[in-house]
Structures are given as structure tokens and as C-alpha cells.
Short mmCIF file of C-alpha atoms and ligand atoms in Angstrom, two decimals:
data_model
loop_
_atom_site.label_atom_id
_atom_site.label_comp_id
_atom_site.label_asym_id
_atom_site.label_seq_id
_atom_site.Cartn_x
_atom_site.Cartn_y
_atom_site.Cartn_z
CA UNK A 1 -7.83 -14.17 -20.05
CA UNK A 2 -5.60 -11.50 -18.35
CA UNK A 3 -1.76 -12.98 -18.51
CA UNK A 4 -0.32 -11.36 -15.28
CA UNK A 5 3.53 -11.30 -13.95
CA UNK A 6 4.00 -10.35 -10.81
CA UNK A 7 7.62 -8.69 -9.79
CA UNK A 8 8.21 -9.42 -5.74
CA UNK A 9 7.29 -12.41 -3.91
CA UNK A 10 7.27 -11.22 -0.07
CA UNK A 11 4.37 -10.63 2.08
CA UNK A 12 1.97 -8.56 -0.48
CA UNK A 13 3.01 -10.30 -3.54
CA UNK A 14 2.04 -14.00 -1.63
CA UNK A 15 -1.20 -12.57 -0.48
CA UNK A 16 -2.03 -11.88 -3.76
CA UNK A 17 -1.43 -15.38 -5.08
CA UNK A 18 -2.96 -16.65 -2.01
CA UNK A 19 -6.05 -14.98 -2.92
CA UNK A 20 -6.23 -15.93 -6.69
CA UNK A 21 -5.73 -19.37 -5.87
CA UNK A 22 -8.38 -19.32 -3.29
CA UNK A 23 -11.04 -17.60 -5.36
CA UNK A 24 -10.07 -18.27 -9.05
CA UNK A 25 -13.96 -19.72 -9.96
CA UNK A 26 -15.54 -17.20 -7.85
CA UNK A 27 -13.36 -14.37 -9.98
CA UNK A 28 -14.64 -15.87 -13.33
CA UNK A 29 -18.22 -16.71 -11.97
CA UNK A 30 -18.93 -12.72 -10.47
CA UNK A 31 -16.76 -10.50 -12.13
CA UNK A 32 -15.79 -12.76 -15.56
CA UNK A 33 -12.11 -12.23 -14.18
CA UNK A 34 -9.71 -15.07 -15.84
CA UNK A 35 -5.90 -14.91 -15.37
CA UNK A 36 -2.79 -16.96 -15.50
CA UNK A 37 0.14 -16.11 -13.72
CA UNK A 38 2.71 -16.31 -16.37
CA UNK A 39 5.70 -15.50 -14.22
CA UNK A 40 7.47 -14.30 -10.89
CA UNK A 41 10.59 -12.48 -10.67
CA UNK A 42 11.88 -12.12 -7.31
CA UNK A 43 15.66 -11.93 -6.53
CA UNK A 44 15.32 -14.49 -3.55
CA UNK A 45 13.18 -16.64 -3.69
CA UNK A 46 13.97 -17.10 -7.86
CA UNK A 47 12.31 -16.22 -11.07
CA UNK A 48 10.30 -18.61 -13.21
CA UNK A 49 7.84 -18.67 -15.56
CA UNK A 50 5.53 -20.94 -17.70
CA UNK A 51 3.06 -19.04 -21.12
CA UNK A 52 0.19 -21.72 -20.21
CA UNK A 53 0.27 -20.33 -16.57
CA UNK A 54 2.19 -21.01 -13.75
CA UNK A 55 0.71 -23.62 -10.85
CA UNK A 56 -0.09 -21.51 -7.87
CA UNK A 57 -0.63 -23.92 -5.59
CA UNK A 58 3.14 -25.64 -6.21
CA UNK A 59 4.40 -21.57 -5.80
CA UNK A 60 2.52 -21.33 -2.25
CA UNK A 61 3.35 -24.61 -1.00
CA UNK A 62 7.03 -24.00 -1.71
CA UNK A 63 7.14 -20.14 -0.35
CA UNK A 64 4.91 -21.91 2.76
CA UNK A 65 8.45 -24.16 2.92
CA UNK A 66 10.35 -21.36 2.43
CA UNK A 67 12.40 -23.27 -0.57
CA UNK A 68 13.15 -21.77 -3.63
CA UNK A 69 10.99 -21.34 -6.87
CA UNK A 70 13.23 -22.98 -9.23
CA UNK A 71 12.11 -25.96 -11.09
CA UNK A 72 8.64 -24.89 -10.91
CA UNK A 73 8.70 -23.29 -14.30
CA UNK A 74 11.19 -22.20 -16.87
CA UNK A 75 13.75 -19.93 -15.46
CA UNK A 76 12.91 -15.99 -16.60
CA UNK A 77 13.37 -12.76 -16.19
CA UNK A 78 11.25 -9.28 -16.41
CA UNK A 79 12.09 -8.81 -20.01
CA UNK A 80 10.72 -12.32 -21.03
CA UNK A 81 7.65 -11.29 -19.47
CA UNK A 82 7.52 -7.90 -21.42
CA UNK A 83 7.76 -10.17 -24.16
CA UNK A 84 4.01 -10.55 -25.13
CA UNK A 85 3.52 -12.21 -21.85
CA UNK A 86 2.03 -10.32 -19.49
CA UNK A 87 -0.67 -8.10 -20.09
CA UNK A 88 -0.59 -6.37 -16.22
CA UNK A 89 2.78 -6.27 -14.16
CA UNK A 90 1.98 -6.43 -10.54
CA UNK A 91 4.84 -4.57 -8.67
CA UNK A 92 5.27 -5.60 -5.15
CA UNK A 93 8.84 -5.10 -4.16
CA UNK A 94 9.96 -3.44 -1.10
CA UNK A 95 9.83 -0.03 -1.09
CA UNK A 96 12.95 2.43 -1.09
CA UNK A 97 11.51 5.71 -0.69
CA UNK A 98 15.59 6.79 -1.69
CA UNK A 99 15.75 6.38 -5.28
CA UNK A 100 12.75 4.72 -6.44
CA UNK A 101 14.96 1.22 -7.05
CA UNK A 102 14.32 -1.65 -8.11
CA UNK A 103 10.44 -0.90 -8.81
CA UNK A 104 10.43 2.34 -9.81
CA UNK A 105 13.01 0.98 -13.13
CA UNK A 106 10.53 -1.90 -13.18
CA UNK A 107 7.13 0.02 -13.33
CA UNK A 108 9.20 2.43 -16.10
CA UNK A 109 9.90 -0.52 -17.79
CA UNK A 110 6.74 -2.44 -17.95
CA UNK A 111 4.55 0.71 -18.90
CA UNK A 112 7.17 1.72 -22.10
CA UNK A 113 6.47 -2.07 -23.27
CA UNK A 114 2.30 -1.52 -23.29
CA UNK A 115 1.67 -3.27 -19.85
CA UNK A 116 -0.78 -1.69 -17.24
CA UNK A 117 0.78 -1.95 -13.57
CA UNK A 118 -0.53 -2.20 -10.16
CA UNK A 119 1.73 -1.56 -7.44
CA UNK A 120 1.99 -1.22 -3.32
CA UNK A 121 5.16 0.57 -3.79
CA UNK A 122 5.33 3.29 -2.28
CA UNK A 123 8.65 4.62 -3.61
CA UNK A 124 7.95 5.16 -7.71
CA UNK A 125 5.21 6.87 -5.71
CA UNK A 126 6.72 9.43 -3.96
CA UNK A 127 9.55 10.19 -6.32
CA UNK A 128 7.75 10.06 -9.83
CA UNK A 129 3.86 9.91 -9.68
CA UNK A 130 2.70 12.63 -12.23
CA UNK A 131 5.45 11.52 -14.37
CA UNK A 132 4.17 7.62 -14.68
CA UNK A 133 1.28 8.71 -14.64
CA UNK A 134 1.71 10.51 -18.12
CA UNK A 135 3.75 7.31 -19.04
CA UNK A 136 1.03 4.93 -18.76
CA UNK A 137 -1.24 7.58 -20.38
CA UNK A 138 0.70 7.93 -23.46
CA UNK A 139 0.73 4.33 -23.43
CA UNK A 140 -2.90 3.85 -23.20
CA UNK A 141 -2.94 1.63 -20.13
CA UNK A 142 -2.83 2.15 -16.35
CA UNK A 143 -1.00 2.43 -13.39
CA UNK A 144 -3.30 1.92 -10.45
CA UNK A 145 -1.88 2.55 -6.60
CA UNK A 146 -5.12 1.44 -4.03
CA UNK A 147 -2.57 -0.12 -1.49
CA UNK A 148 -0.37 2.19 -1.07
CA UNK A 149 -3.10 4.03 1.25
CA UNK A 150 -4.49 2.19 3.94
CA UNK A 151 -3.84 -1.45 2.23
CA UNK A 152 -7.48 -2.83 0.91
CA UNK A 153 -9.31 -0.34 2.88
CA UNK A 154 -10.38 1.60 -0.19
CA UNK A 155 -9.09 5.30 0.34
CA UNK A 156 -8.59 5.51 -3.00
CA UNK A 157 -11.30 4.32 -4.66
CA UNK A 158 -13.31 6.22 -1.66
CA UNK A 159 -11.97 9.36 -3.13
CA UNK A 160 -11.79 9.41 -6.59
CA UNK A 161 -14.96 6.83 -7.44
CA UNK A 162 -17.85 6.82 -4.43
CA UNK A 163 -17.64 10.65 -3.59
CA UNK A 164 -16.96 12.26 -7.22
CA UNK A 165 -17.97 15.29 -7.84
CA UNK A 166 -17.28 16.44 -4.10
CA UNK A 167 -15.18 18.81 -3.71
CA UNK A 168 -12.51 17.51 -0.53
CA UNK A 169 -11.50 20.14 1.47
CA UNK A 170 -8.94 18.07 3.93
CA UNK A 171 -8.25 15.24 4.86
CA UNK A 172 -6.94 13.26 8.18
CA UNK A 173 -6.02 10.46 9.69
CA UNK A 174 -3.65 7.33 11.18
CA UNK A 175 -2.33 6.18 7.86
CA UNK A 176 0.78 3.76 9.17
CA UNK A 177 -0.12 0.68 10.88
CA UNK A 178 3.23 -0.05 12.23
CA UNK A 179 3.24 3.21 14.67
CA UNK A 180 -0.41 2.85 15.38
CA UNK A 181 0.14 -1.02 16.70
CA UNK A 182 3.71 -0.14 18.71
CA UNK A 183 1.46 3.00 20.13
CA UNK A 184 -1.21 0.34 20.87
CA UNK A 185 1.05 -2.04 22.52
CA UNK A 186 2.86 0.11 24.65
CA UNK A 187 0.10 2.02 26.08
CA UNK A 188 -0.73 -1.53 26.71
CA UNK A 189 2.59 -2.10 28.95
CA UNK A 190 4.90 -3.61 26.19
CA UNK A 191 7.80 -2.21 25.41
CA UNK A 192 8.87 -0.18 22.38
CA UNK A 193 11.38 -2.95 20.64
CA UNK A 194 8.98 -6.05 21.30
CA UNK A 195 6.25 -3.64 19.96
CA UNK A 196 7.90 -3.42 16.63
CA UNK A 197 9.34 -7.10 16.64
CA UNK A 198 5.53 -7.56 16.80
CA UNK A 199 4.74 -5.63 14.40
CA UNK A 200 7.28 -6.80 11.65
CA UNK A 201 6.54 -10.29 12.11
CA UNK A 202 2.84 -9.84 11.36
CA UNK A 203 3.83 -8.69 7.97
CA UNK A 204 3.13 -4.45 8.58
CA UNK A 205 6.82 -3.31 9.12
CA UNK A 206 8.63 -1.82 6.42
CA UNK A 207 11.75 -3.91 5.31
CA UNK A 208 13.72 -1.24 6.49
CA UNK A 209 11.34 0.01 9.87
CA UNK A 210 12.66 3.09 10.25
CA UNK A 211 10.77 4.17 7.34
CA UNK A 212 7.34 3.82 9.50
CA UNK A 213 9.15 4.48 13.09
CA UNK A 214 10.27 7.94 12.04
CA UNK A 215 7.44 9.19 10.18
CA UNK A 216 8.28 8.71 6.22
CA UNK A 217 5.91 6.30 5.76
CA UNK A 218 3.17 8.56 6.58
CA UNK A 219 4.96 11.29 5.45
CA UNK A 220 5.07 9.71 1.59
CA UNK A 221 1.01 8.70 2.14
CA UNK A 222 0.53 12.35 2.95
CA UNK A 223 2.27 13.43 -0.01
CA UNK A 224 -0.12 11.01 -1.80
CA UNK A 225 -3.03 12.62 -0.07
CA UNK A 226 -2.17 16.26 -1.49
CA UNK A 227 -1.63 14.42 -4.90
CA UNK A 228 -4.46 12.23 -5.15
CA UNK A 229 -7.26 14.20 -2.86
CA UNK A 230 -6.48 17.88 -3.61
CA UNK A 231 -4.65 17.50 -6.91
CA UNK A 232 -1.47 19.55 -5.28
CA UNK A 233 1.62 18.04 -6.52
CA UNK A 234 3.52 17.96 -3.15
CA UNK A 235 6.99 16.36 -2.52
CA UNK A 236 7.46 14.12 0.65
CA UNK A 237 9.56 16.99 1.68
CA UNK A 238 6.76 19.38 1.66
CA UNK A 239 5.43 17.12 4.49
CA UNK A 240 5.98 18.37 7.91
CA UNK A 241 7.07 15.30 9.55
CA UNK A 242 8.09 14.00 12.57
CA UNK A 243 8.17 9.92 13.51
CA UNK A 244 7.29 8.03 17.02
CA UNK A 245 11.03 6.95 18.37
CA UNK A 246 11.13 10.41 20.81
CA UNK A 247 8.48 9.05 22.67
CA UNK A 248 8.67 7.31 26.03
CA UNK A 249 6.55 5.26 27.58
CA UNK A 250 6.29 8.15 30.01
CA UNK A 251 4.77 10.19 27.35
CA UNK A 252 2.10 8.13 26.56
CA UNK A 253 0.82 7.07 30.21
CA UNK A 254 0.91 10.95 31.03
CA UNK A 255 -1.15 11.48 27.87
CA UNK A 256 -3.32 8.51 29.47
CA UNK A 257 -3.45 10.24 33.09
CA UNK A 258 -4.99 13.19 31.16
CA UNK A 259 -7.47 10.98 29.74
CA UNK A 260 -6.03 11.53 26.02
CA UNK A 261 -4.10 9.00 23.45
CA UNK A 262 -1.25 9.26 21.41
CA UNK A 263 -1.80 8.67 17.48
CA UNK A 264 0.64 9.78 14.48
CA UNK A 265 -1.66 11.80 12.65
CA UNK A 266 -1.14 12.56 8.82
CA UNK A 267 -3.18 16.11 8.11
CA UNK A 268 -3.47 17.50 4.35
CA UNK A 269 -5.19 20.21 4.10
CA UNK A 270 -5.64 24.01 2.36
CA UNK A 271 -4.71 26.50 3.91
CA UNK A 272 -4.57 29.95 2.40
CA UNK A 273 -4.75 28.84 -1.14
CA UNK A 274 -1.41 26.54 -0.22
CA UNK A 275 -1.91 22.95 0.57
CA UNK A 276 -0.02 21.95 4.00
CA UNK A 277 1.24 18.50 4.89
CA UNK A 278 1.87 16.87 9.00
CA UNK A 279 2.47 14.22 10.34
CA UNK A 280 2.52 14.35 14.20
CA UNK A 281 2.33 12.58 16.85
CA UNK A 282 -1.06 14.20 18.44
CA UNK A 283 -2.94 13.37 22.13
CA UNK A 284 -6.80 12.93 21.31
CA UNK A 285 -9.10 12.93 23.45
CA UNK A 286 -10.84 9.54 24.27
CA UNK A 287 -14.53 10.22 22.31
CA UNK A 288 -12.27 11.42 19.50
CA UNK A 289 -13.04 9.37 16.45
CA UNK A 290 -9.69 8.31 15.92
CA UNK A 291 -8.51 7.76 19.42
CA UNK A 292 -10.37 4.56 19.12
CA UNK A 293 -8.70 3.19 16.32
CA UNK A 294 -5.55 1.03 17.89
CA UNK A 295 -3.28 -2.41 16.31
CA UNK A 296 -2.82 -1.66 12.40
CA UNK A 297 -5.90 -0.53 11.64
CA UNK A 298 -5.88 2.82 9.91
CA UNK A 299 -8.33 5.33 9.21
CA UNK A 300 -9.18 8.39 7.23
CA UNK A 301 -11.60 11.57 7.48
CA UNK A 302 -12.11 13.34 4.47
CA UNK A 303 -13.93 16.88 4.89
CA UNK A 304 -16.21 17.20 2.00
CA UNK A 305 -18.45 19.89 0.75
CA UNK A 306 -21.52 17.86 -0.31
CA UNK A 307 -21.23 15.44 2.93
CA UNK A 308 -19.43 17.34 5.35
CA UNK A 309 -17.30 14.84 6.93
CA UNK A 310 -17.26 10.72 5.92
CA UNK A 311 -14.78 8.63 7.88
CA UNK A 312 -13.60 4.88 6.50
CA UNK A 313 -11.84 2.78 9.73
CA UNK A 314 -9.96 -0.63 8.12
CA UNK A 315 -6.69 -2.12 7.70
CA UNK A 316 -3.37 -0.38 7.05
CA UNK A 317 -1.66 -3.11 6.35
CA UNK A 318 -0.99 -6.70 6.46
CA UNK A 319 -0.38 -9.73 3.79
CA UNK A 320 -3.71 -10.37 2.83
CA UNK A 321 -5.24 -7.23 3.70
CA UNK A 322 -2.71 -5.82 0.48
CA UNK A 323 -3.08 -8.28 -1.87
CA UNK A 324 -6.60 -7.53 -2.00
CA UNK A 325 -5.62 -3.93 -3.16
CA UNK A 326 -3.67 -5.29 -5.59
CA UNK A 327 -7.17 -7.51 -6.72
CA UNK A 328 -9.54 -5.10 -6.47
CA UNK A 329 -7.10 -2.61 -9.29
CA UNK A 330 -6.78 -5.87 -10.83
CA UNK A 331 -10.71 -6.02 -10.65
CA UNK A 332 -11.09 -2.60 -12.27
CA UNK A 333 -8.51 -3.33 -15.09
CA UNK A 334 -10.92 -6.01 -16.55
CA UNK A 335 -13.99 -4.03 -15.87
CA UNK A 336 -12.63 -1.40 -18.01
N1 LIG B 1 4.57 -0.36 6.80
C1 LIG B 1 3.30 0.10 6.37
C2 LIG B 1 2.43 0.35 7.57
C3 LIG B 1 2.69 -0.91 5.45
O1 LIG B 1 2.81 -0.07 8.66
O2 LIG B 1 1.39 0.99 7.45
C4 LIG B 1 1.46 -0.44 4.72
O3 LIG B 1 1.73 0.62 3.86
#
């Protein structure tokens, strides 16, 4: 019976509890998964916690109401939970691509006390991979990342589990849903600030947009692409970046006149024995693979040597759509 607290109760962190509510038997009948949720430590929306196992359905119905979580348990914090009770920390805080804060101090925290961690933050990403990495080695348990690529569209997995032994050679794609639904809509006609209203009210935006609007988004998934696909340990400012907010709606209906499509690309690739990192905005043609990927879907081509290229088209992002990342490294935590 895994004992798992989660840290962050916004968009992923609910559609995570959404889905373990909604398919505990299943879980236990086809994959022998068991859990409790022992406890939830967000700053907003409060931080309780009960050893037998927290009642998920009171915790959705009062985040549905948008009320607060006290009374629904005993009132902890993440320390109580490192306590012997949690066995997994799931780390779904908003990410701060500045300093890391407050996950990266929580993910540090959680693997020093013995727990494994999975986490859609991007931040602890960017700014200290390799090194909690060799934490949660030294540790003997694991830090696993699916969503921070392409939500539950498995990039990761893709990568390192279904095509081992290939060698990947590059690796491209539309990795931010946010840009890739404002490009949508406005090639649609809407404007550029209902676009992203759009956008952040379905759950893909940032909390801070400008992360996805100018480009560091896809900038820190690139960085993860030279980490995680060709095993170069790039910084986010090794990534060539530039956002979407330069371009005008002109910009995009000339690309259409030409009979081509704007998409923020994110490119890793070698190069000379170096590994380079883009991400550009980039007209493709209209029978280009990718041109035909619009709203937040993402997708990725990897260039392989056994199967020259593979392609995987799915969601970049959503509520749902990342709490099943967060399941399926929960998944492969109990199969291991
Ligand atoms: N803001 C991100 C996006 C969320 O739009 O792709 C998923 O990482």
C-alpha cells in the first residue's frame, strides 16, 4: 500500500486526485496499485493530513467549491509527512524557473528523508537535474519527471523505455501548449490577449504566462531534451530562445497568404560534436508534419538511427492530461 503526500493542490495536483479517486479498484485490479493519500500541503487552499488516508472525494468536492481544506484532516505540514508517512512525494507546485523555490527545497527535502518523488515542476528541473538525480540515487529511490515534457503524452518514457538501445540523433518539435493554442486562435481571427485568457483558463498557462509567451517554457523543455535524449548537460541558457509576443497578427496571415504556419519550434540537436538548443518561432509549410498540430496539443520527432524518424502527436498540457503523468511514474514506482 503506497502512502503518498502530495505538495500543491492547483490544476495538476487535482487531476491527479481526480484520477485516483476515479480509478482506485481499477489501479488495484490491473496493476496491484494501492495507495492512500496521507496528506496535502498547499499554502492556499490548506494543509491536512490523516495516517489511515485522507477522503478524496471530501478533498474534490471542497476544491470543486473552492473552500478551504481545513477540517478535513488533521492540520500538517511537509515534515509530518517525511515522518514515516509518505513513501512517494508528489510535487506539483507552480513552477519558478528563477530559483527553483518552493519545490525545488521540497523535492531536496523529501529525497534526503528516503522518499521517491514525482514532479511536473519544471524549475528543480532546469536548475538542478543531474544533481537530484544523484540525490535520489544515493538514496536508493527515484525522482521521475514524465510531465514535464508534453504532459501524459509519454516523451519520456518514449525515449528512454520503447526505443532503447537507439541511438537519437535530434530531436524536434511544439513542446508548449500555451503558444501553440494562442498561435491556433489567432490565425483563427482572435486576438492575442483573449487567446491567452483562453488559454489560462483551460488550465495550460503558466502561473506566471510569460514563462510560455516568451519562450522559457520551451526553452527549459529543450534543455530537458539535450539532458534526457542526448545525455548533454545543457543549461536553459544554452538554449537559443526567442518567445511569440513579437508577432502580429500580420505575421501570421502573411505566413498564411504564403500557404505556411507559424509554430514555436524547440530543436536539439548535434551539431559538430556540440549539442545546439532553439526555440523559434518557424513558418512550415502546410503538409509539414507539425503544421497540423494546432490548440495545446504538442508533438515530438525524434531522429533515430535504428528507425529513422518516429513522431508521437498528444497533449502538452492540461489538468487531467498531467495528472496522468504524475500516475503513470506513480505506475512505474510500484512496478519496480
Ligand atoms: N504551460 C505549459 C504549456 C504547461 O503550455 O505547455 C505544460 O508544461
Amino acid at each position: 500500500m503506497w502512502k503518498i503526500g502530495l505538495i500543491g493542490c492547483g490544476n495538476v495536483g487535482l487531476g491527479l486526485l481526480r484520477i485516483l479517486e476515479a480509478k482506485k479498484e481499477s489501479l488495484r485490479e490491473r496493476y496491484g496499485f494501492t495507495f492512500t493519500v496521507t496528506g496535502v500541503v498547499d499554502p492556499f487552499r490548506g494543509s491536512v493530513g490523516n495516517e489511515e488516508g485522507l477522503d478524496l472525494k471530501a478533498l474534490l468536492e471542497a476544491a470543486d467549491a473552492k473552500a478551504s481544506l481545513d477540517g478535513l484532516g488533521e492540520a500538517i505540514d511537509l515534515d509530518w509527512l517525511l515522518q514515516g508517512r509518505a513513501d512517494v512525494i508528489v510535487e506539483a507546485t507552480p513552477t519558478n524557473l528563477h530559483d527553483g523555490m518552493p519545490g525545488l527545497g521540497h523535492i531536496r527535502r523529501a529525497l534526503e528523508a528516503g522518499c521517491h518523488v514525482v514532479s511536473t515542476n519544471k524549475g528543480p528541473v532546469s536548475l538542478a537535474l543531474p544533481e537530484l538525480e544523484a540525490l535520489a540515487r544515493s538514496k536508493g529511490v527515484q525522482y521521475r519527471i514524465e510531465g514535464v515534457l508534453l504532459s501524459g503524452t509519454p516523451a519520456i518514457n518514449l525515449a528512454q523505455e520503447a526505443l532503447a538501445g537507439c541511438d537519437i540523433l535530434s530531436v524536434q518539435g511544439i513542446v508548449n501548449g500555451t503558444t501553440n493554442f494562442i498561435l491556433t486562435r489567432m490565425e483563427e481571427g482572435a486576438d492575442y490577449q483573449a487567446a491567452l485568457s483562453e488559454a489560462q483558463e483551460l488550465g495550460y498557462a503558466e502561473t506566471d504566462p510569460t514563462a510560455d509567451v516568451e519562450g522559457w517554457d520551451a526553452a527549459v523543455k529543450a534543455q530537458v531534451m539535450a539532458n534526457v535524449f542526448l545525455g548533454e548537460a545543457l543549461t536553459v541558457s544554452d538554449v537559443d530562445r526567442q518567445g511569440i509576443t513579437h508577432l502580429k497578427p500580420a505575421d501570421i496571415e502573411a505566413a498564411r497568404s504564403r500557404g505556411r504556419r507559424v509554430k514555436l519550434i524547440a530543436k536539439v540537436e548535434r551539431s559538430g560534436g556540440a549539442v545546439r538548443a532553439t526555440v523559434t518561432p518557424t513558418e512550415l509549410p502546410l503538409d509539414h508534419p507539425l503544421a497540423g498540430v494546432s490548440g495545446a496539443v504538442n508533438a515530438l520527432t525524434y531522429e533515430t538511427d535504428h528507425l529513422g524518424e518516429v513522431t508521437i502527436i498528444g497533449p502538452g498540457a492540461g489538468r487531467v492530461e498531467t495528472g496522468q503523468a504524475l500516475l503513470v511514474d506513480l505506475l512505474a514506482l510500484n512496478r519496480h
